[in-house]
PDB file of C-alpha atoms and ligand atoms in Angstrom:
ATOM      1  CA  MET K   1      -7.406 -22.500   3.141  1.00 91.00           C
ATOM      2  CA  VAL K   2      -4.916 -19.628   2.317  1.00 97.00           C
ATOM      3  CA  LYS K   3      -4.148 -21.083  -0.686  1.00 98.00           C
ATOM      4  CA  ASP K   4      -7.895 -21.497  -1.629  1.00 98.00           C
ATOM      5  CA  ASN K   5      -8.619 -17.859  -1.062  1.00 98.00           C
ATOM      6  CA  LEU K   6      -5.482 -16.895  -3.352  1.00 98.00           C
ATOM      7  CA  LYS K   7      -6.715 -18.690  -6.007  1.00 98.00           C
ATOM      8  CA  ILE K   8      -9.987 -16.775  -5.918  1.00 98.00           C
ATOM      9  CA  VAL K   9      -8.461 -13.528  -5.693  1.00 98.00           C
ATOM     10  CA  GLU K  10      -6.315 -13.961  -8.469  1.00 98.00           C
ATOM     11  CA  GLU K  11      -9.250 -15.496 -10.390  1.00 98.00           C
ATOM     12  CA  ASN K  12     -11.121 -12.117  -9.542  1.00 98.00           C
ATOM     13  CA  ILE K  13      -8.089 -10.114 -10.419  1.00 98.00           C
ATOM     14  CA  ARG K  14      -7.453 -11.953 -13.931  1.00 98.00           C
ATOM     15  CA  GLN K  15     -11.782 -11.010 -14.297  1.00 98.00           C
ATOM     16  CA  ALA K  16     -11.266  -7.960 -13.326  1.00 98.00           C
ATOM     17  CA  CYS K  17      -8.312  -6.866 -15.811  1.00 98.00           C
ATOM     18  CA  LEU K  18     -10.360  -8.628 -18.834  1.00 98.00           C
ATOM     19  CA  ARG K  19     -13.292  -6.216 -18.026  1.00 98.00           C
ATOM     20  CA  ALA K  20     -10.954  -3.443 -18.110  1.00 98.00           C
ATOM     21  CA  GLY K  21      -8.865  -4.652 -21.208  1.00 98.00           C
ATOM     22  CA  ARG K  22      -5.658  -4.339 -19.121  1.00 98.00           C
ATOM     23  CA  ASP K  23      -2.804  -7.091 -18.821  1.00 98.00           C
ATOM     24  CA  LEU K  24      -2.675  -9.215 -15.511  1.00 98.00           C
ATOM     25  CA  SER K  25       1.164  -8.106 -15.418  1.00 98.00           C
ATOM     26  CA  GLU K  26      -0.121  -4.125 -14.528  1.00 98.00           C
ATOM     27  CA  VAL K  27      -1.451  -5.508 -11.487  1.00 98.00           C
ATOM     28  CA  THR K  28       0.116  -6.422  -8.524  1.00 98.00           C
ATOM     29  CA  LEU K  29      -1.430  -7.798  -5.420  1.00 98.00           C
ATOM     30  CA  ILE K  30      -0.555  -6.941  -1.753  1.00 99.00           C
ATOM     31  CA  SER K  31      -1.443 -10.089   0.321  1.00 98.00           C
ATOM     32  CA  VAL K  32      -2.368  -7.908   3.767  1.00 98.00           C
ATOM     33  CA  SER K  33      -1.203  -9.985   6.521  1.00 98.00           C
ATOM     34  CA  LYS K  34      -1.210  -7.373   9.358  1.00 98.00           C
ATOM     35  CA  THR K  35      -2.368  -8.918  12.724  1.00 96.00           C
ATOM     36  CA  LYS K  36      -2.117 -12.842  11.047  1.00 97.00           C
ATOM     37  CA  PRO K  37       0.867 -15.598  11.983  1.00 97.00           C
ATOM     38  CA  VAL K  38       4.117 -16.425  10.279  1.00 98.00           C
ATOM     39  CA  GLU K  39       2.319 -19.630   9.738  1.00 98.00           C
ATOM     40  CA  MET K  40      -0.071 -18.221   7.505  1.00 98.00           C
ATOM     41  CA  ILE K  41       2.048 -16.264   5.608  1.00 98.00           C
ATOM     42  CA  GLU K  42       4.445 -18.830   4.675  1.00 98.00           C
ATOM     43  CA  GLU K  43       1.451 -20.840   3.315  1.00 98.00           C
ATOM     44  CA  ALA K  44       0.794 -17.799   1.445  1.00 98.00           C
ATOM     45  CA  TYR K  45       4.607 -17.671   0.180  1.00 98.00           C
ATOM     46  CA  GLU K  46       4.970 -21.522  -0.650  1.00 98.00           C
ATOM     47  CA  TYR K  47       1.863 -20.820  -2.897  1.00 98.00           C
ATOM     48  CA  GLY K  48       3.918 -18.489  -4.979  1.00 98.00           C
ATOM     49  CA  LYS K  49       3.383 -14.826  -2.770  1.00 98.00           C
ATOM     50  CA  ARG K  50       5.986 -12.599  -2.338  1.00 98.00           C
ATOM     51  CA  GLU K  51       4.060  -9.288  -1.844  1.00 98.00           C
ATOM     52  CA  PHE K  52       2.822  -8.791   1.707  1.00 99.00           C
ATOM     53  CA  GLY K  53       1.568  -5.823   3.494  1.00 98.00           C
ATOM     54  CA  GLU K  54       1.380  -4.628   7.141  1.00 98.00           C
ATOM     55  CA  ASN K  55       0.753  -1.418   9.362  1.00 98.00           C
ATOM     56  CA  LYS K  56       2.367  -1.717  12.419  1.00 98.00           C
ATOM     57  CA  ALA K  57       6.528  -0.857  12.092  1.00 98.00           C
ATOM     58  CA  GLN K  58       7.250  -3.135  14.473  1.00 98.00           C
ATOM     59  CA  GLU K  59       5.397  -6.017  13.749  1.00 98.00           C
ATOM     60  CA  LEU K  60       6.888  -5.517   9.513  1.00 98.00           C
ATOM     61  CA  LYS K  61      10.163  -5.408  11.461  1.00 98.00           C
ATOM     62  CA  GLU K  62       9.505  -8.827  13.485  1.00 98.00           C
ATOM     63  CA  LYS K  63       7.881 -10.777  10.924  1.00 98.00           C
ATOM     64  CA  TYR K  64      11.127  -9.577   8.032  1.00 98.00           C
ATOM     65  CA  GLU K  65      13.366 -11.175  10.273  1.00 98.00           C
ATOM     66  CA  VAL K  66      12.007 -14.586  10.457  1.00 98.00           C
ATOM     67  CA  LEU K  67      10.693 -15.191   7.176  1.00 98.00           C
ATOM     68  CA  PRO K  68      12.532 -15.613   3.459  1.00 98.00           C
ATOM     69  CA  LYS K  69      14.855 -12.051   2.532  1.00 98.00           C
ATOM     70  CA  ASP K  70      12.977 -12.379  -1.078  1.00 98.00           C
ATOM     71  CA  ILE K  71       9.974 -11.312   0.734  1.00 98.00           C
ATOM     72  CA  ARG K  72       8.673  -7.988  -0.644  1.00 98.00           C
ATOM     73  CA  TRP K  73       7.233  -5.742   2.533  1.00 98.00           C
ATOM     74  CA  HIS K  74       4.921  -3.088   1.875  1.00 99.00           C
ATOM     75  CA  PHE K  75       4.057  -0.687   4.856  1.00 98.00           C
ATOM     76  CA  ILE K  76       0.278   0.315   4.658  1.00 98.00           C
ATOM     77  CA  GLY K  77      -0.352   2.115   8.097  1.00 98.00           C
ATOM     78  CA  HIS K  78      -0.235   5.352   9.925  1.00 97.00           C
ATOM     79  CA  LEU K  79       3.380   5.746  10.183  1.00 97.00           C
ATOM     80  CA  GLN K  80       4.860   7.714  13.583  1.00 97.00           C
ATOM     81  CA  THR K  81       8.469   9.408  13.184  1.00 98.00           C
ATOM     82  CA  ASN K  82       9.720   7.470  16.162  1.00 98.00           C
ATOM     83  CA  LYS K  83       8.727   3.671  14.505  1.00 98.00           C
ATOM     84  CA  ILE K  84      10.485   4.679  10.689  1.00 98.00           C
ATOM     85  CA  LYS K  85      13.780   2.906  12.096  1.00 98.00           C
ATOM     86  CA  TYR K  86      11.877  -0.280  11.908  1.00 98.00           C
ATOM     87  CA  ILE K  87      11.372  -0.241   8.477  1.00 98.00           C
ATOM     88  CA  ILE K  88      13.692   1.658   6.419  1.00 98.00           C
ATOM     89  CA  ASP K  89      15.737  -1.039   4.283  1.00 97.00           C
ATOM     90  CA  ARG K  90      13.162  -3.643   5.093  1.00 98.00           C
ATOM     91  CA  ALA K  91       9.840  -1.840   3.330  1.00 98.00           C
ATOM     92  CA  CYS K  92      10.131  -1.726  -0.720  1.00 98.00           C
ATOM     93  CA  LEU K  93       7.531   0.646  -0.612  1.00 98.00           C
ATOM     94  CA  ILE K  94       5.893   3.267   2.223  1.00 98.00           C
ATOM     95  CA  HIS K  95       2.430   3.812   0.870  1.00 98.00           C
ATOM     96  CA  SER K  96       1.377   6.033   3.994  1.00 98.00           C
ATOM     97  CA  VAL K  97       2.752   9.298   3.500  1.00 98.00           C
ATOM     98  CA  ASP K  98       0.608  12.243   4.004  1.00 97.00           C
ATOM     99  CA  SER K  99       2.743  14.805   5.319  1.00 97.00           C
ATOM    100  CA  LEU K 100       6.335  16.905   4.943  1.00 98.00           C
ATOM    101  CA  HIS K 101       7.265  16.728   8.716  1.00 98.00           C
ATOM    102  CA  LEU K 102       7.105  12.616   8.363  1.00 98.00           C
ATOM    103  CA  ALA K 103       8.579  12.721   4.686  1.00 98.00           C
ATOM    104  CA  GLU K 104      11.499  14.712   6.402  1.00 98.00           C
ATOM    105  CA  ALA K 105      11.619  12.285   8.860  1.00 98.00           C
ATOM    106  CA  ILE K 106      12.157   9.662   6.591  1.00 98.00           C
ATOM    107  CA  GLU K 107      14.427  11.691   4.947  1.00 98.00           C
ATOM    108  CA  LYS K 108      16.779  12.022   7.736  1.00 98.00           C
ATOM    109  CA  GLU K 109      16.315   8.368   8.712  1.00 98.00           C
ATOM    110  CA  CYS K 110      18.252   7.624   4.997  1.00 98.00           C
ATOM    111  CA  VAL K 111      20.883  10.101   5.230  1.00 98.00           C
ATOM    112  CA  LYS K 112      21.556   8.536   8.585  1.00 98.00           C
ATOM    113  CA  ARG K 113      21.802   5.307   7.249  1.00 98.00           C
ATOM    114  CA  ASP K 114      23.041   5.983   3.606  1.00 98.00           C
ATOM    115  CA  THR K 115      19.822   4.849   2.123  1.00 98.00           C
ATOM    116  CA  GLU K 116      16.905   5.465  -0.080  1.00 98.00           C
ATOM    117  CA  ALA K 117      13.230   5.065   0.125  1.00 98.00           C
ATOM    118  CA  ASP K 118      10.463   5.024  -2.718  1.00 98.00           C
ATOM    119  CA  ILE K 119       7.284   6.205  -1.412  1.00 98.00           C
ATOM    120  CA  LEU K 120       3.738   6.893  -2.124  1.00 98.00           C
ATOM    121  CA  VAL K 121       1.692   9.666  -1.403  1.00 98.00           C
ATOM    122  CA  GLU K 122      -1.477   9.051   0.668  1.00 98.00           C
ATOM    123  CA  VAL K 123      -4.766  10.751  -0.141  1.00 98.00           C
ATOM    124  CA  ASN K 124      -7.862  10.853   1.876  1.00 97.00           C
ATOM    125  CA  VAL K 125      -9.598  10.918  -1.281  1.00 96.00           C
ATOM    126  CA  ALA K 126     -13.107  10.814   0.491  1.00 92.00           C
ATOM    127  CA  GLN K 127     -11.994  12.990   3.258  1.00 91.00           C
ATOM    128  CA  GLU K 128     -13.703  11.279   5.751  1.00 88.00           C
ATOM    129  CA  GLU K 129     -12.466  12.623   9.052  1.00 87.00           C
ATOM    130  CA  SER K 130     -11.213   8.821  10.540  1.00 83.00           C
ATOM    131  CA  LYS K 131      -8.632   8.442   7.600  1.00 85.00           C
ATOM    132  CA  PHE K 132      -5.136   9.810   7.687  1.00 91.00           C
ATOM    133  CA  GLY K 133      -4.099  11.267   4.312  1.00 95.00           C
ATOM    134  CA  LEU K 134      -3.759  14.478   2.244  1.00 96.00           C
ATOM    135  CA  LYS K 135      -6.952  16.316   0.654  1.00 96.00           C
ATOM    136  CA  LEU K 136      -6.999  15.828  -3.417  1.00 97.00           C
ATOM    137  CA  GLU K 137      -6.101  19.896  -3.246  1.00 97.00           C
ATOM    138  CA  ASP K 138      -3.470  19.943  -1.455  1.00 97.00           C
ATOM    139  CA  THR K 139      -2.095  16.814  -2.963  1.00 98.00           C
ATOM    140  CA  LEU K 140       0.323  18.345  -5.866  1.00 98.00           C
ATOM    141  CA  ALA K 141       1.808  20.982  -2.991  1.00 98.00           C
ATOM    142  CA  LEU K 142       3.493  18.333  -0.842  1.00 98.00           C
ATOM    143  CA  VAL K 143       4.733  16.308  -4.233  1.00 98.00           C
ATOM    144  CA  GLN K 144       6.503  18.909  -5.392  1.00 98.00           C
ATOM    145  CA  GLN K 145       7.766  19.457  -1.283  1.00 98.00           C
ATOM    146  CA  ILE K 146       8.848  15.747  -1.099  1.00 98.00           C
ATOM    147  CA  SER K 147      10.434  15.874  -4.701  1.00 98.00           C
ATOM    148  CA  ARG K 148      13.195  18.270  -3.062  1.00 98.00           C
ATOM    149  CA  LEU K 149      14.463  15.463  -0.510  1.00 98.00           C
ATOM    150  CA  GLU K 150      16.838  13.723  -2.143  1.00 98.00           C
ATOM    151  CA  HIS K 151      16.989   9.775   0.066  1.00 98.00           C
ATOM    152  CA  LEU K 152      13.102   9.790  -1.288  1.00 98.00           C
ATOM    153  CA  HIS K 153      11.723   8.540  -4.280  1.00 98.00           C
ATOM    154  CA  ILE K 154       7.773   9.311  -4.938  1.00 98.00           C
ATOM    155  CA  LYS K 155       6.514   6.353  -6.591  1.00 98.00           C
ATOM    156  CA  GLY K 156       2.701   7.349  -6.939  1.00 98.00           C
ATOM    157  CA  LEU K 157      -0.816   7.867  -4.712  1.00 98.00           C
ATOM    158  CA  MET K 158      -2.582   5.597  -2.520  1.00 98.00           C
ATOM    159  CA  THR K 159      -5.806   5.687  -1.105  1.00 98.00           C
ATOM    160  CA  ILE K 160      -7.757   4.030   1.652  1.00 97.00           C
ATOM    161  CA  ALA K 161     -11.536   4.185   0.484  1.00 96.00           C
ATOM    162  CA  PRO K 162     -14.628   4.623   2.761  1.00 95.00           C
ATOM    163  CA  PHE K 163     -16.269   1.167   3.602  1.00 94.00           C
ATOM    164  CA  VAL K 164     -19.244   0.286   1.653  1.00 94.00           C
ATOM    165  CA  GLU K 165     -21.631  -2.467   0.900  1.00 94.00           C
ATOM    166  CA  ASP K 166     -21.989  -1.793  -2.785  1.00 97.00           C
ATOM    167  CA  PRO K 167     -18.185  -1.456  -4.551  1.00 98.00           C
ATOM    168  CA  GLU K 168     -19.862   0.646  -6.932  1.00 98.00           C
ATOM    169  CA  GLU K 169     -20.384   3.404  -4.524  1.00 97.00           C
ATOM    170  CA  ASN K 170     -16.229   3.950  -4.454  1.00 98.00           C
ATOM    171  CA  ARG K 171     -15.483   4.138  -7.827  1.00 98.00           C
ATOM    172  CA  SER K 172     -15.736   7.892  -8.004  1.00 98.00           C
ATOM    173  CA  ILE K 173     -13.191   7.745  -5.326  1.00 98.00           C
ATOM    174  CA  PHE K 174     -10.654   5.595  -7.505  1.00 98.00           C
ATOM    175  CA  ARG K 175     -11.435   7.369 -10.656  1.00 98.00           C
ATOM    176  CA  GLN K 176     -10.243  10.644  -8.899  1.00 98.00           C
ATOM    177  CA  LEU K 177      -7.292   9.308  -7.612  1.00 98.00           C
ATOM    178  CA  LYS K 178      -6.669   8.062 -11.322  1.00 98.00           C
ATOM    179  CA  GLN K 179      -7.137  11.359 -12.774  1.00 98.00           C
ATOM    180  CA  LEU K 180      -5.082  12.984  -9.730  1.00 98.00           C
ATOM    181  CA  SER K 181      -1.997  10.543 -10.893  1.00 98.00           C
ATOM    182  CA  VAL K 182      -2.398  11.504 -14.474  1.00 98.00           C
ATOM    183  CA  ASP K 183      -2.513  15.449 -13.798  1.00 98.00           C
ATOM    184  CA  ILE K 184       0.500  15.230 -11.819  1.00 98.00           C
ATOM    185  CA  GLY K 185       2.431  12.767 -13.868  1.00 98.00           C
ATOM    186  CA  ALA K 186       1.978  15.577 -16.619  1.00 98.00           C
ATOM    187  CA  LYS K 187       4.227  17.856 -14.745  1.00 98.00           C
ATOM    188  CA  ASN K 188       7.251  16.014 -15.055  1.00 97.00           C
ATOM    189  CA  ILE K 189       8.295  17.054 -12.021  1.00 98.00           C
ATOM    190  CA  ASP K 190      12.207  15.560 -10.822  1.00 97.00           C
ATOM    191  CA  ASN K 191      12.496  12.875  -8.771  1.00 96.00           C
ATOM    192  CA  VAL K 192       8.630  12.401  -9.086  1.00 98.00           C
ATOM    193  CA  ASP K 193       6.921   9.069 -10.799  1.00 97.00           C
ATOM    194  CA  MET K 194       3.366   8.117 -10.717  1.00 98.00           C
ATOM    195  CA  SER K 195       3.432   4.756 -12.226  1.00 98.00           C
ATOM    196  CA  VAL K 196       2.026   3.279  -8.833  1.00 98.00           C
ATOM    197  CA  LEU K 197      -1.453   3.627  -7.797  1.00 98.00           C
ATOM    198  CA  SER K 198      -2.698   1.695  -4.821  1.00 98.00           C
ATOM    199  CA  MET K 199      -5.491   1.365  -3.962  1.00 98.00           C
ATOM    200  CA  GLY K 200      -8.830  -1.493  -3.224  1.00 98.00           C
ATOM    201  CA  MET K 201      -9.125  -3.985  -0.554  1.00 98.00           C
ATOM    202  CA  THR K 202     -11.386  -7.017  -0.140  1.00 98.00           C
ATOM    203  CA  GLY K 203     -14.796  -4.978  -0.336  1.00 97.00           C
ATOM    204  CA  ASP K 204     -13.682  -3.318  -4.017  1.00 98.00           C
ATOM    205  CA  TYR K 205     -10.093  -4.742  -5.737  1.00 98.00           C
ATOM    206  CA  GLN K 206     -11.919  -5.024  -8.548  1.00 98.00           C
ATOM    207  CA  VAL K 207     -13.380  -1.988  -9.183  1.00 98.00           C
ATOM    208  CA  ALA K 208     -10.257  -0.494  -7.996  1.00 98.00           C
ATOM    209  CA  ILE K 209      -8.635  -2.272 -11.046  1.00 98.00           C
ATOM    210  CA  GLU K 210     -10.988  -1.634 -13.590  1.00 98.00           C
ATOM    211  CA  GLU K 211     -10.009   2.129 -12.153  1.00 98.00           C
ATOM    212  CA  GLY K 212      -6.348   1.471 -12.988  1.00 98.00           C
ATOM    213  CA  ALA K 213      -4.853   0.244  -9.827  1.00 98.00           C
ATOM    214  CA  THR K 214      -1.819  -0.987  -9.805  1.00 98.00           C
ATOM    215  CA  HIS K 215      -1.489  -2.367  -6.545  1.00 98.00           C
ATOM    216  CA  VAL K 216      -4.397  -3.567  -5.136  1.00 98.00           C
ATOM    217  CA  ARG K 217      -4.032  -4.651  -1.051  1.00 98.00           C
ATOM    218  CA  VAL K 218      -6.207  -7.448   0.326  1.00 98.00           C
ATOM    219  CA  GLY K 219      -6.258  -9.084   3.553  1.00 98.00           C
ATOM    220  CA  THR K 220      -9.833 -10.368   4.879  1.00 98.00           C
ATOM    221  CA  GLY K 221     -10.336 -12.019   1.436  1.00 98.00           C
ATOM    222  CA  ILE K 222      -6.641 -14.121   1.948  1.00 98.00           C
ATOM    223  CA  PHE K 223      -6.704 -14.503   4.964  1.00 98.00           C
ATOM    224  CA  GLY K 224     -10.036 -14.062   6.499  1.00 95.00           C
ATOM    225  CA  GLU K 225     -11.572 -11.910   9.415  1.00 93.00           C
ATOM    226  CA  ARG K 226      -8.987 -10.185  11.628  1.00 90.00           C
ATOM    227  CA  ASN K 227      -9.258 -10.577  15.095  1.00 81.00           C
ATOM    228  CA  TYR K 228      -7.940  -8.055  17.276  1.00 76.00           C
ATOM    229  CA  ASP K 229      -8.793  -9.573  20.840  1.00 65.00           C
ATOM    230  CA  ILE K 230      -6.529 -12.425  20.704  1.00 50.00           C
ATOM    231  CA  LYS K 231      -3.357 -11.027  18.942  1.00 43.00           C
TER     232      LYS K 231
HETATM  233  C1  PLP F   1      -5.899  -3.673   6.737  1.00 75.58           C
HETATM  234  C2  PLP F   1      -6.113  -2.763   5.252  1.00 75.58           C
HETATM  235  C3  PLP F   1      -6.042  -3.655   4.120  1.00 75.58           C
HETATM  236  C4  PLP F   1      -6.204  -4.857   4.160  1.00 75.58           C
HETATM  237  O1  PLP F   1      -8.149  -4.676   4.269  1.00 75.58           O
HETATM  238  P1  PLP F   1      -8.888  -6.110   4.126  1.00 75.58           P
HETATM  239  O2  PLP F   1     -10.156  -5.308   4.112  1.00 75.58           O
HETATM  240  O3  PLP F   1      -9.005  -6.769   4.874  1.00 75.58           O
HETATM  241  O4  PLP F   1      -8.719  -6.457   2.575  1.00 75.58           O
HETATM  242  C5  PLP F   1      -5.879  -2.689   3.435  1.00 75.58           C
HETATM  243  N1  PLP F   1      -4.855  -1.273   2.886  1.00 75.58           N
HETATM  244  C6  PLP F   1      -4.546  -0.946   4.246  1.00 75.58           C
HETATM  245  C7  PLP F   1      -4.086   0.044   4.274  1.00 75.58           C
HETATM  246  C8  PLP F   1      -5.340  -1.746   5.054  1.00 75.58           C
HETATM  247  O5  PLP F   1      -4.692  -1.153   6.693  1.00 75.58           O
END
């Protein structure tokens, strides 16, 4: 089942790239495995997938310990400072940095362990109250502040778009994030690179790719609905 779903998602990605005149190699599919058992991740791994996303620090750590070490784990959830220790040196990219306080705490943990971390800054483009992330207009200032932290490397921006029936409704959200990344990139800030644009989920990843996403995060479309009761 996971493999069949992956085939469908990959074909949809291919079509979206064609429509947008983009090369398939520009888009990374992150299989969002949160709440899902190790067996399902193994099925995706056997199919060839190596990029997985988790939104709970402890769950990422537990899965990291038992699964092959060539998996690239993406941390996509809200990160509490006391959980940073679980994902440093385990996650290849932290998608969800949205405050200087959090960035400084990650920096501190990196210093302690003599390591570094790649991060994205999370932007709440739609300004939904229920979601984490910065306002568009506050993003540049935070990027500038974080750029001074020597053990952190900003690789780009991330957003979680609203849940909508028609993915077209999110097109302008994706376009605004892309524009912001171009604007920030043009400033050539030291230690800041805007090559990653993490946007698009099961309901809207094709539109996100048309608007420039480099990383799409697909959970339900690959692993099926999540049941938070039995997990
Ligand atoms: C759960 C989650 C996803 C995947 O959502 P689906 O709609 O199941 O594809 C993507 N991004 C983040 C940040 C998530 O928490």
